[in-house]
Structure formats: C-alpha cells, structure tokens
JSON list of N, CA and C in Angstrom, two decimals:
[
{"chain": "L", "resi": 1, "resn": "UNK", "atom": "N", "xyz": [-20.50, -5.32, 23.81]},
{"chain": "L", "resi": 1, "resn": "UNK", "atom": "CA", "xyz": [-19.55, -5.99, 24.66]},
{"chain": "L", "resi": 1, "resn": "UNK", "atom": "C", "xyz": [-18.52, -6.71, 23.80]},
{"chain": "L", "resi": 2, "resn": "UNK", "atom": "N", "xyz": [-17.63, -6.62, 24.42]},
{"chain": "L", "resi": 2, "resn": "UNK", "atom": "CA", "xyz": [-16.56, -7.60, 23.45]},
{"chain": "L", "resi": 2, "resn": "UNK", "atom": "C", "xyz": [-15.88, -8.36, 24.70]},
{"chain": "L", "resi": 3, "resn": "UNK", "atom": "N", "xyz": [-15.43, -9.67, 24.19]},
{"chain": "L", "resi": 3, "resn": "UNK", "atom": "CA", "xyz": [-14.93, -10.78, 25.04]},
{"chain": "L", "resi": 3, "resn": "UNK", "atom": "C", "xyz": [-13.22, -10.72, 25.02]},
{"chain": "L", "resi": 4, "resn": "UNK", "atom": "N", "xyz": [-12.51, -10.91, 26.06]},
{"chain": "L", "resi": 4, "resn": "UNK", "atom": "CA", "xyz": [-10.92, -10.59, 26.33]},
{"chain": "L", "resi": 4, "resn": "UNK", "atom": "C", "xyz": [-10.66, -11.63, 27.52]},
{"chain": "L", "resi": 5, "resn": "UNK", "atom": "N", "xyz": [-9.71, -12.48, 27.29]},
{"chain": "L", "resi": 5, "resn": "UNK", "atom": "CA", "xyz": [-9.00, -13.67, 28.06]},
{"chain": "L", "resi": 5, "resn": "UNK", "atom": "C", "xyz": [-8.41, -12.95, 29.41]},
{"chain": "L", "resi": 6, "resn": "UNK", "atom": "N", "xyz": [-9.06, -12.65, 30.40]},
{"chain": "L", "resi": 6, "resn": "UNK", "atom": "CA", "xyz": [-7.76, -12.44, 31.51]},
{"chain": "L", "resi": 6, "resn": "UNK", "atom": "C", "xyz": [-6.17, -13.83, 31.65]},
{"chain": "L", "resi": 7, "resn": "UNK", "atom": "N", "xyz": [-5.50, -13.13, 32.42]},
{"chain": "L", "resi": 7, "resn": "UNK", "atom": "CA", "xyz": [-3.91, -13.89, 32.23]},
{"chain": "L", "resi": 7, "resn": "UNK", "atom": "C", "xyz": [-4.49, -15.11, 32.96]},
{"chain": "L", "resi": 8, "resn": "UNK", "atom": "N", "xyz": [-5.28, -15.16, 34.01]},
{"chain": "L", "resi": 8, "resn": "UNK", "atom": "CA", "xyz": [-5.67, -16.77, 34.27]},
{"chain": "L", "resi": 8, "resn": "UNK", "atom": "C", "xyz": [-6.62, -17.22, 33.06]},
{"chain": "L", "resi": 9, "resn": "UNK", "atom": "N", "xyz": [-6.91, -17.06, 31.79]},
{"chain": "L", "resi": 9, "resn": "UNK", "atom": "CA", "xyz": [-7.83, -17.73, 30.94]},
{"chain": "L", "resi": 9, "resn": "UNK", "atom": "C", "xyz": [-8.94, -17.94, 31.25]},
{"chain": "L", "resi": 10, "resn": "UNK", "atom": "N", "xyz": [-9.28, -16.96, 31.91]},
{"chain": "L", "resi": 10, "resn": "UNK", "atom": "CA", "xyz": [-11.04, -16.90, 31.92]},
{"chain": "L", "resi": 10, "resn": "UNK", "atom": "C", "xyz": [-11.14, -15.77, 31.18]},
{"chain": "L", "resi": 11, "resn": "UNK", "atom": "N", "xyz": [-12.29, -15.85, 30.48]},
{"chain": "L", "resi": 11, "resn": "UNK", "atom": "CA", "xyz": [-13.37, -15.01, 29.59]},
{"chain": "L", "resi": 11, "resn": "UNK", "atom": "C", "xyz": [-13.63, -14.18, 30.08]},
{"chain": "L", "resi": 12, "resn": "UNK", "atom": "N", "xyz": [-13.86, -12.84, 29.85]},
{"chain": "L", "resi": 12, "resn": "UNK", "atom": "CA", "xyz": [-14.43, -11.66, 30.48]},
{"chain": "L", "resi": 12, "resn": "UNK", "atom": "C", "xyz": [-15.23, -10.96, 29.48]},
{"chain": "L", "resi": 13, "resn": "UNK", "atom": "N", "xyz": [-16.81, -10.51, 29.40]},
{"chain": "L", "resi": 13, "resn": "UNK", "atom": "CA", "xyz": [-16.81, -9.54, 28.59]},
{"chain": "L", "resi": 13, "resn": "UNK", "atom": "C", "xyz": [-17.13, -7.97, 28.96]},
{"chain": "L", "resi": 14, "resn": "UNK", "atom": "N", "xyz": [-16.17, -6.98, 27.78]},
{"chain": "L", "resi": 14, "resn": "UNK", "atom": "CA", "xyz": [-15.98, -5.94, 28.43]},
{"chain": "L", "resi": 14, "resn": "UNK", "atom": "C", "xyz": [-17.37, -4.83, 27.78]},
{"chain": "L", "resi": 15, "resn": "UNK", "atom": "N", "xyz": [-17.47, -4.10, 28.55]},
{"chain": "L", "resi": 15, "resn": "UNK", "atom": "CA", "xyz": [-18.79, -3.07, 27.78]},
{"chain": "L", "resi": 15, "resn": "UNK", "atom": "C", "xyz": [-17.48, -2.15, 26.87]},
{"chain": "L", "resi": 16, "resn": "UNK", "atom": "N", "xyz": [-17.57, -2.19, 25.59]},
{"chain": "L", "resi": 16, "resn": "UNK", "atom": "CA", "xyz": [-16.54, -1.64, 24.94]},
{"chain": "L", "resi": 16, "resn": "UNK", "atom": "C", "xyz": [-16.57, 0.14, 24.91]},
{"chain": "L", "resi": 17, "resn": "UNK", "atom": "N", "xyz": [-17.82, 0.40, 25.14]},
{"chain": "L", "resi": 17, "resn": "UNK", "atom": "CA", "xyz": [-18.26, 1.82, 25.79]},
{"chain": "L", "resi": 17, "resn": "UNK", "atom": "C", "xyz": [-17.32, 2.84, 26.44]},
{"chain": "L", "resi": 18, "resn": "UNK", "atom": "N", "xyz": [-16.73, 1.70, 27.25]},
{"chain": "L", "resi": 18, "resn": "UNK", "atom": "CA", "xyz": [-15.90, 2.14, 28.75]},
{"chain": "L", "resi": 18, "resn": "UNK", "atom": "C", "xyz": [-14.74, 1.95, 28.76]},
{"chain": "L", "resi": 19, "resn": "UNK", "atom": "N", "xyz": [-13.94, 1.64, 27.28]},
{"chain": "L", "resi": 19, "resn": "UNK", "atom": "CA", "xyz": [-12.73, 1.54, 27.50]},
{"chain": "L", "resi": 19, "resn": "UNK", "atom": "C", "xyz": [-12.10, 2.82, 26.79]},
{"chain": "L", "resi": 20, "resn": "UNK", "atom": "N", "xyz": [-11.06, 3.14, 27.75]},
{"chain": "L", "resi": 20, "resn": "UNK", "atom": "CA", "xyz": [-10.66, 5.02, 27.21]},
{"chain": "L", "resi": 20, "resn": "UNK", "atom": "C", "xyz": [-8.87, 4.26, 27.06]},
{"chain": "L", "resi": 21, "resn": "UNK", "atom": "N", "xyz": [-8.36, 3.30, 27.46]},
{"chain": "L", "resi": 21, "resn": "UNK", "atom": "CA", "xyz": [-6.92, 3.17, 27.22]},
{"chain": "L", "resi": 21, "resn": "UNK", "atom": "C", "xyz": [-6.66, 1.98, 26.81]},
{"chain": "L", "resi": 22, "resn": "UNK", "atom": "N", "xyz": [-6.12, 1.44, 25.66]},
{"chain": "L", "resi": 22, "resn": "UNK", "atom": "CA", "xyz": [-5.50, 0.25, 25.72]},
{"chain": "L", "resi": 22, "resn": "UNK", "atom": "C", "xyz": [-3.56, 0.37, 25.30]},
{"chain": "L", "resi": 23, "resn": "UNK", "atom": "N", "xyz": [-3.32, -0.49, 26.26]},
{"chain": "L", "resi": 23, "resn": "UNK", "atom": "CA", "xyz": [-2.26, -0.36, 25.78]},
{"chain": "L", "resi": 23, "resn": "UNK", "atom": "C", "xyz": [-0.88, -1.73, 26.04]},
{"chain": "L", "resi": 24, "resn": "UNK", "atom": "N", "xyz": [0.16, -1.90, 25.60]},
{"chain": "L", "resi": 24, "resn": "UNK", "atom": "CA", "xyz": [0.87, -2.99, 25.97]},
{"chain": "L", "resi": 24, "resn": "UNK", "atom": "C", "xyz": [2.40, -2.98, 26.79]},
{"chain": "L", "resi": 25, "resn": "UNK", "atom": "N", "xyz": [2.12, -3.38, 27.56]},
{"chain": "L", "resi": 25, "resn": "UNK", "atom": "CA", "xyz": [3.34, -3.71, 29.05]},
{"chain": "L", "resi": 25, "resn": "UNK", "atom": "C", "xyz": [3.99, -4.74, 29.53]},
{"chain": "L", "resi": 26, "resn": "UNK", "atom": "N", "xyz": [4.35, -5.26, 28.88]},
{"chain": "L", "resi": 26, "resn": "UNK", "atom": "CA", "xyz": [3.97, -5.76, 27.67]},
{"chain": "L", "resi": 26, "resn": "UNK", "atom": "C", "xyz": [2.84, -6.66, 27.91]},
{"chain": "L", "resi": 27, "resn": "UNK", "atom": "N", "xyz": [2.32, -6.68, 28.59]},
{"chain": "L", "resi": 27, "resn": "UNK", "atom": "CA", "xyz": [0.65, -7.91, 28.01]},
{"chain": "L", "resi": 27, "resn": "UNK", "atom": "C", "xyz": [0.51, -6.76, 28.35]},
{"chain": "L", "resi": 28, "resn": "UNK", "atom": "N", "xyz": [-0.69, -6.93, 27.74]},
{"chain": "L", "resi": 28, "resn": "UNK", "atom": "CA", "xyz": [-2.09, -5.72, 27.16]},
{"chain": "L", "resi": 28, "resn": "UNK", "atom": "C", "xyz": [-2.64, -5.58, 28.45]},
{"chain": "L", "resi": 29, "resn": "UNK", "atom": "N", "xyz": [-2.89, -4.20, 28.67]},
{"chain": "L", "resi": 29, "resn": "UNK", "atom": "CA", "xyz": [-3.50, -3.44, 30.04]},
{"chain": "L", "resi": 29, "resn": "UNK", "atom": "C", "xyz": [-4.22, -2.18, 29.19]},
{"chain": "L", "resi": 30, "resn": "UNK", "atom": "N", "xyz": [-5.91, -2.91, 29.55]},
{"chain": "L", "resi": 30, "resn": "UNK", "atom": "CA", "xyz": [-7.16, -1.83, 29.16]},
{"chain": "L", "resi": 30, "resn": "UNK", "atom": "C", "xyz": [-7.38, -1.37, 30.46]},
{"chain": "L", "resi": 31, "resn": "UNK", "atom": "N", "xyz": [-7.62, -0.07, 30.32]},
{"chain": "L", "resi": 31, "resn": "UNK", "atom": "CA", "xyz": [-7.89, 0.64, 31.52]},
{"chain": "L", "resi": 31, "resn": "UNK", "atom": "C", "xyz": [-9.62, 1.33, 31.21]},
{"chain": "L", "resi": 32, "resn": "UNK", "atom": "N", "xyz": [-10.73, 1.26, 32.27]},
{"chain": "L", "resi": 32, "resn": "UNK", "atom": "CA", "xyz": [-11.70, 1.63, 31.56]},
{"chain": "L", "resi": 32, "resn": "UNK", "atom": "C", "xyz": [-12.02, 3.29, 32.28]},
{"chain": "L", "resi": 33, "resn": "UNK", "atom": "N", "xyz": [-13.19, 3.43, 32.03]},
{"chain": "L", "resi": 33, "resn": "UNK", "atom": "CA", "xyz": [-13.24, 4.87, 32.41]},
{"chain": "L", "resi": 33, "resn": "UNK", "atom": "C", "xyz": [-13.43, 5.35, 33.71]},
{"chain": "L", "resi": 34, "resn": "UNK", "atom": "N", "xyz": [-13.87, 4.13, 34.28]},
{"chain": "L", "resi": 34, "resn": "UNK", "atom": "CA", "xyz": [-14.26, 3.89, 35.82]},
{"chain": "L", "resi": 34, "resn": "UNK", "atom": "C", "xyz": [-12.81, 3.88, 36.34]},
{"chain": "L", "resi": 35, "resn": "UNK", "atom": "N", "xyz": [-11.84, 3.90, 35.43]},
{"chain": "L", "resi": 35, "resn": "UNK", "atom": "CA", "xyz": [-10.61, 3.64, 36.03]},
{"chain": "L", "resi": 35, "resn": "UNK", "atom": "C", "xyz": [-10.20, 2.42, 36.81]},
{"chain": "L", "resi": 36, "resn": "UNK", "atom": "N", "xyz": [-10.92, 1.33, 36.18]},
{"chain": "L", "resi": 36, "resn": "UNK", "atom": "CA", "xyz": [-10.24, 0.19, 36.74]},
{"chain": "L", "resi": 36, "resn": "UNK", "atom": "C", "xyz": [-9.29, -0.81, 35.50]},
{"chain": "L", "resi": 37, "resn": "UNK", "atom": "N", "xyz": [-8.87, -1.42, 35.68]},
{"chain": "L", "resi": 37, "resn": "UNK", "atom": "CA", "xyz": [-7.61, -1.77, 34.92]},
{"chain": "L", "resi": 37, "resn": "UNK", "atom": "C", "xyz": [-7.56, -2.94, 34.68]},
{"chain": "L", "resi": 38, "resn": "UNK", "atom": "N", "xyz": [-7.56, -3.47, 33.47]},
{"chain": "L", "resi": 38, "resn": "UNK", "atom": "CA", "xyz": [-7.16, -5.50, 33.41]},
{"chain": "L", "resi": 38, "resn": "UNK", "atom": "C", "xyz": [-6.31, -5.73, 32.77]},
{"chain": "L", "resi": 39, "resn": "UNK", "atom": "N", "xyz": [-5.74, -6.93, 32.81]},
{"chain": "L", "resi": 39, "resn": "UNK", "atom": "CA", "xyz": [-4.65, -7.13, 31.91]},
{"chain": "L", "resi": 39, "resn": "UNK", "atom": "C", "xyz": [-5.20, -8.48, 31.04]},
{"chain": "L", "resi": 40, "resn": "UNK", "atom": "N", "xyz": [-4.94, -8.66, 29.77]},
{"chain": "L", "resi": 40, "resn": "UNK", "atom": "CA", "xyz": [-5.42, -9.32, 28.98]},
{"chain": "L", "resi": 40, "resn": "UNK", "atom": "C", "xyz": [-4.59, -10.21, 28.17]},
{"chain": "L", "resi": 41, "resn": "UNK", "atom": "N", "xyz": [-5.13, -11.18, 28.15]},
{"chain": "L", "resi": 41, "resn": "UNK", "atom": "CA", "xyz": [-3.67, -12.03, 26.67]},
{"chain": "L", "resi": 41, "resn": "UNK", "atom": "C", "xyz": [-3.87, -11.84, 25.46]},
{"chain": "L", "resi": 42, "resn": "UNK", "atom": "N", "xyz": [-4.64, -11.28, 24.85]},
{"chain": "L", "resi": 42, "resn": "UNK", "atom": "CA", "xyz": [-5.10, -10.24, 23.43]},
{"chain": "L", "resi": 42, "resn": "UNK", "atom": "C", "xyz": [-3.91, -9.50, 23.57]},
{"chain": "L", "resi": 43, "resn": "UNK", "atom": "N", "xyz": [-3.02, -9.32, 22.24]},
{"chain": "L", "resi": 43, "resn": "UNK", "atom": "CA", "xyz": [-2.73, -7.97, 21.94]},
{"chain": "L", "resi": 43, "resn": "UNK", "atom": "C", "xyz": [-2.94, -6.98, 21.65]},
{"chain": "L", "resi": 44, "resn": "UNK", "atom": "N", "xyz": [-2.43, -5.93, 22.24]},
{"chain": "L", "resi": 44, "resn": "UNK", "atom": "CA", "xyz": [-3.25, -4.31, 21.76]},
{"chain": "L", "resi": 44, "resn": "UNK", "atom": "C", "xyz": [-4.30, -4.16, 20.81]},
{"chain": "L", "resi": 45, "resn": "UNK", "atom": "N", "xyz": [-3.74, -4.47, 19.47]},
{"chain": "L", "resi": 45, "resn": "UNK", "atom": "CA", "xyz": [-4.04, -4.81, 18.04]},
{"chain": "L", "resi": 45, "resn": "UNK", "atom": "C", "xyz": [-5.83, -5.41, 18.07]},
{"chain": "L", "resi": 46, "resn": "UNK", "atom": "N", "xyz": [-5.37, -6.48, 18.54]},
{"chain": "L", "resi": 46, "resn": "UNK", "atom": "CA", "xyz": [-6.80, -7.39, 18.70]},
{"chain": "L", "resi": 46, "resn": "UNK", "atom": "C", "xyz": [-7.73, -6.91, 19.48]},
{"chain": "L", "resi": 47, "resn": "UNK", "atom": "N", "xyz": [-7.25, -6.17, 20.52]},
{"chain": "L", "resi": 47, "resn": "UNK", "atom": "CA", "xyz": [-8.72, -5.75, 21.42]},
{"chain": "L", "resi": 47, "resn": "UNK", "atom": "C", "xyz": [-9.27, -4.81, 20.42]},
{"chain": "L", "resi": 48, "resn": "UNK", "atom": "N", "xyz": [-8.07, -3.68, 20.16]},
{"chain": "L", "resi": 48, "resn": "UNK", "atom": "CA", "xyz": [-8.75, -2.39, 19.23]},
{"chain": "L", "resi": 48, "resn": "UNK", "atom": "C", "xyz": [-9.71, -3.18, 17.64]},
{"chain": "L", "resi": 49, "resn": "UNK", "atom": "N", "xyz": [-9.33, -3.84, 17.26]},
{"chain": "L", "resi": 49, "resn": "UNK", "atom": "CA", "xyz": [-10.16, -4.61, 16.07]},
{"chain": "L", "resi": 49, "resn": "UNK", "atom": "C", "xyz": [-11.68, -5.25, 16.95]},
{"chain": "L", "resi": 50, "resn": "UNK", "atom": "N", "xyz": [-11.06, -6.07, 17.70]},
{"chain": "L", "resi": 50, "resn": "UNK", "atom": "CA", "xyz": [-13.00, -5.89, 18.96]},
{"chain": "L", "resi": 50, "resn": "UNK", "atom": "C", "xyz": [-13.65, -4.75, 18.93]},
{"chain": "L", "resi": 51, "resn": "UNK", "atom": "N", "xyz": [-13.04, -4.00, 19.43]},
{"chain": "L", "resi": 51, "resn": "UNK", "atom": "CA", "xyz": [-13.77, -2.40, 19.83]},
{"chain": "L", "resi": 51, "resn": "UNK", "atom": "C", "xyz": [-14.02, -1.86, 18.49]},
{"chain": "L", "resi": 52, "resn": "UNK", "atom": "N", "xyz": [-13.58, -1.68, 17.54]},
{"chain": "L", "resi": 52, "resn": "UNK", "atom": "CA", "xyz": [-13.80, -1.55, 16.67]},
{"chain": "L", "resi": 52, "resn": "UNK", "atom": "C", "xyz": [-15.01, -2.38, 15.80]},
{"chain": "L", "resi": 53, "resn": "UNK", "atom": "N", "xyz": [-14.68, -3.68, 15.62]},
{"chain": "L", "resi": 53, "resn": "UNK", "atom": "CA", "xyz": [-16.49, -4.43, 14.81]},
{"chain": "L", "resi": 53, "resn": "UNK", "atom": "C", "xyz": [-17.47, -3.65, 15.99]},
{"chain": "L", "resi": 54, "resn": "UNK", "atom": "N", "xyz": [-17.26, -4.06, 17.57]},
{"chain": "L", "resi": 54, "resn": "UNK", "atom": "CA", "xyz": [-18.36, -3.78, 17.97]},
{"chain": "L", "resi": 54, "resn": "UNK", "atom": "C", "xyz": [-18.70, -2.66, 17.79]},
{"chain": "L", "resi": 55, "resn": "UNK", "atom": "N", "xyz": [-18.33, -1.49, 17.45]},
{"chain": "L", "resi": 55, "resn": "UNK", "atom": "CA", "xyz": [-18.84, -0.39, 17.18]},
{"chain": "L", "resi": 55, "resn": "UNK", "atom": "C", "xyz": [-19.38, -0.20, 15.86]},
{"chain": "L", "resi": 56, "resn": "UNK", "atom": "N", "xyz": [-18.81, -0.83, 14.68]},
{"chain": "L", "resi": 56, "resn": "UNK", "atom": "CA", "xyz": [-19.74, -1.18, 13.71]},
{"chain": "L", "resi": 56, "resn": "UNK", "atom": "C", "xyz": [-21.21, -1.59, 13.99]},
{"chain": "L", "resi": 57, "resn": "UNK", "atom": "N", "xyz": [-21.04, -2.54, 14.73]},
{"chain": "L", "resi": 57, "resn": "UNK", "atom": "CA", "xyz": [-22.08, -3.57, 14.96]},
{"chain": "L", "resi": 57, "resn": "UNK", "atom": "C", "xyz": [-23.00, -2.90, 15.27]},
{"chain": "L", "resi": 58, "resn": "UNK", "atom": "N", "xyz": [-22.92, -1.73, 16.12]},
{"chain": "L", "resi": 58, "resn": "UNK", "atom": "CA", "xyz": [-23.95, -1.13, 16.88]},
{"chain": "L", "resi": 58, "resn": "UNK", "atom": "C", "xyz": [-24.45, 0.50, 15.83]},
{"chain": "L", "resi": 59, "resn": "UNK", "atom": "N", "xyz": [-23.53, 0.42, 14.64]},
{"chain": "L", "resi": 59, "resn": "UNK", "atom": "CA", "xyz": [-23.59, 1.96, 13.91]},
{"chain": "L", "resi": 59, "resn": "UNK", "atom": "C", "xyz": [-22.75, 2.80, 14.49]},
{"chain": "L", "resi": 60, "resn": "UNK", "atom": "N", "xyz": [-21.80, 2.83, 15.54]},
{"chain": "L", "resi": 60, "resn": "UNK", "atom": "CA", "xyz": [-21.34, 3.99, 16.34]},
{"chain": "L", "resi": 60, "resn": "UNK", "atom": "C", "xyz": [-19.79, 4.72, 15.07]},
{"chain": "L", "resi": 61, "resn": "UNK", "atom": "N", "xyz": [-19.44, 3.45, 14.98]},
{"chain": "L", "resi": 61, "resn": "UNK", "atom": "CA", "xyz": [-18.16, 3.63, 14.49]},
{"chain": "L", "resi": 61, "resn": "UNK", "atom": "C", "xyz": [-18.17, 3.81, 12.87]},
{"chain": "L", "resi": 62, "resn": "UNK", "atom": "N", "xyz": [-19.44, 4.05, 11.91]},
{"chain": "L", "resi": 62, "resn": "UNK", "atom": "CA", "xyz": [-19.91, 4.52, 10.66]},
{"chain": "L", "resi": 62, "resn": "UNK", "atom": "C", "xyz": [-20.13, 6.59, 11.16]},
{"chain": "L", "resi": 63, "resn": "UNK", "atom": "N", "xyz": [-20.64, 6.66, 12.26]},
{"chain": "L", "resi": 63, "resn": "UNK", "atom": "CA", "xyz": [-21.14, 7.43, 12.53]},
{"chain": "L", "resi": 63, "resn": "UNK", "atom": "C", "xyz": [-19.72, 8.54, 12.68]},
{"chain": "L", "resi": 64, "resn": "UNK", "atom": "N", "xyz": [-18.85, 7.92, 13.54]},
{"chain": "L", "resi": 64, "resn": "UNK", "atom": "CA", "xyz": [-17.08, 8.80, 13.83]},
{"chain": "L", "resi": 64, "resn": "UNK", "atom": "C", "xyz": [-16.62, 9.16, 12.45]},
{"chain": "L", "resi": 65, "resn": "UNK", "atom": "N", "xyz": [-16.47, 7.90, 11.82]},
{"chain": "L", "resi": 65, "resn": "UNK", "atom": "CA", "xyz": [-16.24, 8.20, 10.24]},
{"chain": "L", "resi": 65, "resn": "UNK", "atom": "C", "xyz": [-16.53, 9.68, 9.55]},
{"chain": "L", "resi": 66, "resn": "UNK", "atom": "N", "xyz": [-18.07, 9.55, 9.29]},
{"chain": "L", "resi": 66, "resn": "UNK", "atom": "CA", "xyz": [-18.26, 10.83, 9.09]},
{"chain": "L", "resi": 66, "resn": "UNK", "atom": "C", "xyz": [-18.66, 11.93, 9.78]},
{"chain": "L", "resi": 67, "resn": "UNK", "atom": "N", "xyz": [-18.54, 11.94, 10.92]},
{"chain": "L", "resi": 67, "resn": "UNK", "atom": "CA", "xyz": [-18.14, 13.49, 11.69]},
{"chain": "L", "resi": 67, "resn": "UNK", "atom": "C", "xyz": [-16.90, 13.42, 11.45]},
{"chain": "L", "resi": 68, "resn": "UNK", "atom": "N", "xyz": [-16.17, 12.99, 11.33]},
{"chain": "L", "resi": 68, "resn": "UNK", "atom": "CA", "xyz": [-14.80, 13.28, 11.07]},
{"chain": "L", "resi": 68, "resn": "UNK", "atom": "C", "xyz": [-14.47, 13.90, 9.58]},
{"chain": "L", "resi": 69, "resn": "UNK", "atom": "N", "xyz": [-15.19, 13.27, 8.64]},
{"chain": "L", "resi": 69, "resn": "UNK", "atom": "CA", "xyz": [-15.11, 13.91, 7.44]},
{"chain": "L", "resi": 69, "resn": "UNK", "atom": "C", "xyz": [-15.59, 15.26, 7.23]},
{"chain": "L", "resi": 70, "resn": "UNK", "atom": "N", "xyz": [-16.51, 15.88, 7.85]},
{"chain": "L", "resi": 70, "resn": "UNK", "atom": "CA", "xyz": [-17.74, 16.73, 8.09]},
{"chain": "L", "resi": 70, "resn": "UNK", "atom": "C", "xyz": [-16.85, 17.69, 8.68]},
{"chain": "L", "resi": 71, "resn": "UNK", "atom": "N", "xyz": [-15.94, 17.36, 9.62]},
{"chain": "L", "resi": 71, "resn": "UNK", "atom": "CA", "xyz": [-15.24, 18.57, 10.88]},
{"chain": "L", "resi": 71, "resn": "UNK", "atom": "C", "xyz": [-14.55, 19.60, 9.65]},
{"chain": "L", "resi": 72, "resn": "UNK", "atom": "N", "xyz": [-14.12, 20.87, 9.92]},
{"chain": "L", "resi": 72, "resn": "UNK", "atom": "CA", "xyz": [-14.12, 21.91, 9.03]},
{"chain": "L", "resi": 72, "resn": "UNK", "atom": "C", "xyz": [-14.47, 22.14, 7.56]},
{"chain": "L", "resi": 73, "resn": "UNK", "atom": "N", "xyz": [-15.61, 21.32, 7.42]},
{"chain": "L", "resi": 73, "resn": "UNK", "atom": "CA", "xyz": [-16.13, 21.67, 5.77]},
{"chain": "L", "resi": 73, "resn": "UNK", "atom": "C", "xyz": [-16.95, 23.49, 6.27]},
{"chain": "L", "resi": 74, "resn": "UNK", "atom": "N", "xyz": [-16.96, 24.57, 5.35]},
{"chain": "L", "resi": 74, "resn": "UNK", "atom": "CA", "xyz": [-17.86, 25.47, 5.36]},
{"chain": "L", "resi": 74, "resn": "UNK", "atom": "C", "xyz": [-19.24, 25.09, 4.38]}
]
C-alpha cells in the first residue's frame, strides 16, 4: 500500500497493485484498474517513487529488473 493526500487532505492508502495510470492534469489523477479514479496532491513523480519502494519492499520490482534483462538473451 502506499499513502496519497486526496485534494481535501485526507490520507488515503492505495493497494499499489491496482494502479495501471498515473498521470498530471494538472494535479495528479491515478486511475486504478477497477477503473476508478483519484486525484491527489503528490506529483506524478512522487506517487511513481511510492509505487516504486513499495515494490521493492515486497521483491516485485528486483524481480521486473531482471526479466527485463533476461527478455531476448538466447
């Protein structure tokens, strides 16, 4: 989970799992896979650095790394 300010300044935390869009409109609008939509006072930048440790955190994002290195070796 990672934590993101909605525009009234309450706390939200998001399952970082489920987020397929972030992007800025300019305030930041994550859209998740369920297709529901928030807008956040984080910039783009900052959520993706969230989503990012948390995927460290959990091994996921060591793991992309190298399938990615791995993709067309013979």
């Amino acid at each position: 989970m990672i934590a993101v300010t909605r525009l009234n300044g309450k706390t939200v935390h998001l399952n970082a799992l489920l987020i397929e869009v972030v992007e800025e409109t300019p305030d930041t609008l994550i859209t998740l896979t369920t297709g529901k939509k928030i807008l956040v006072l984080e910039k783009a930048n900052e959520v993706i650095s969230s989503i990012q440790s948390y995927l460290r955190s959990i091994g996921v994002y060591a793991a992309t790394l190298k399938s990615d290195q791995t993709e067309g070796t013979s």
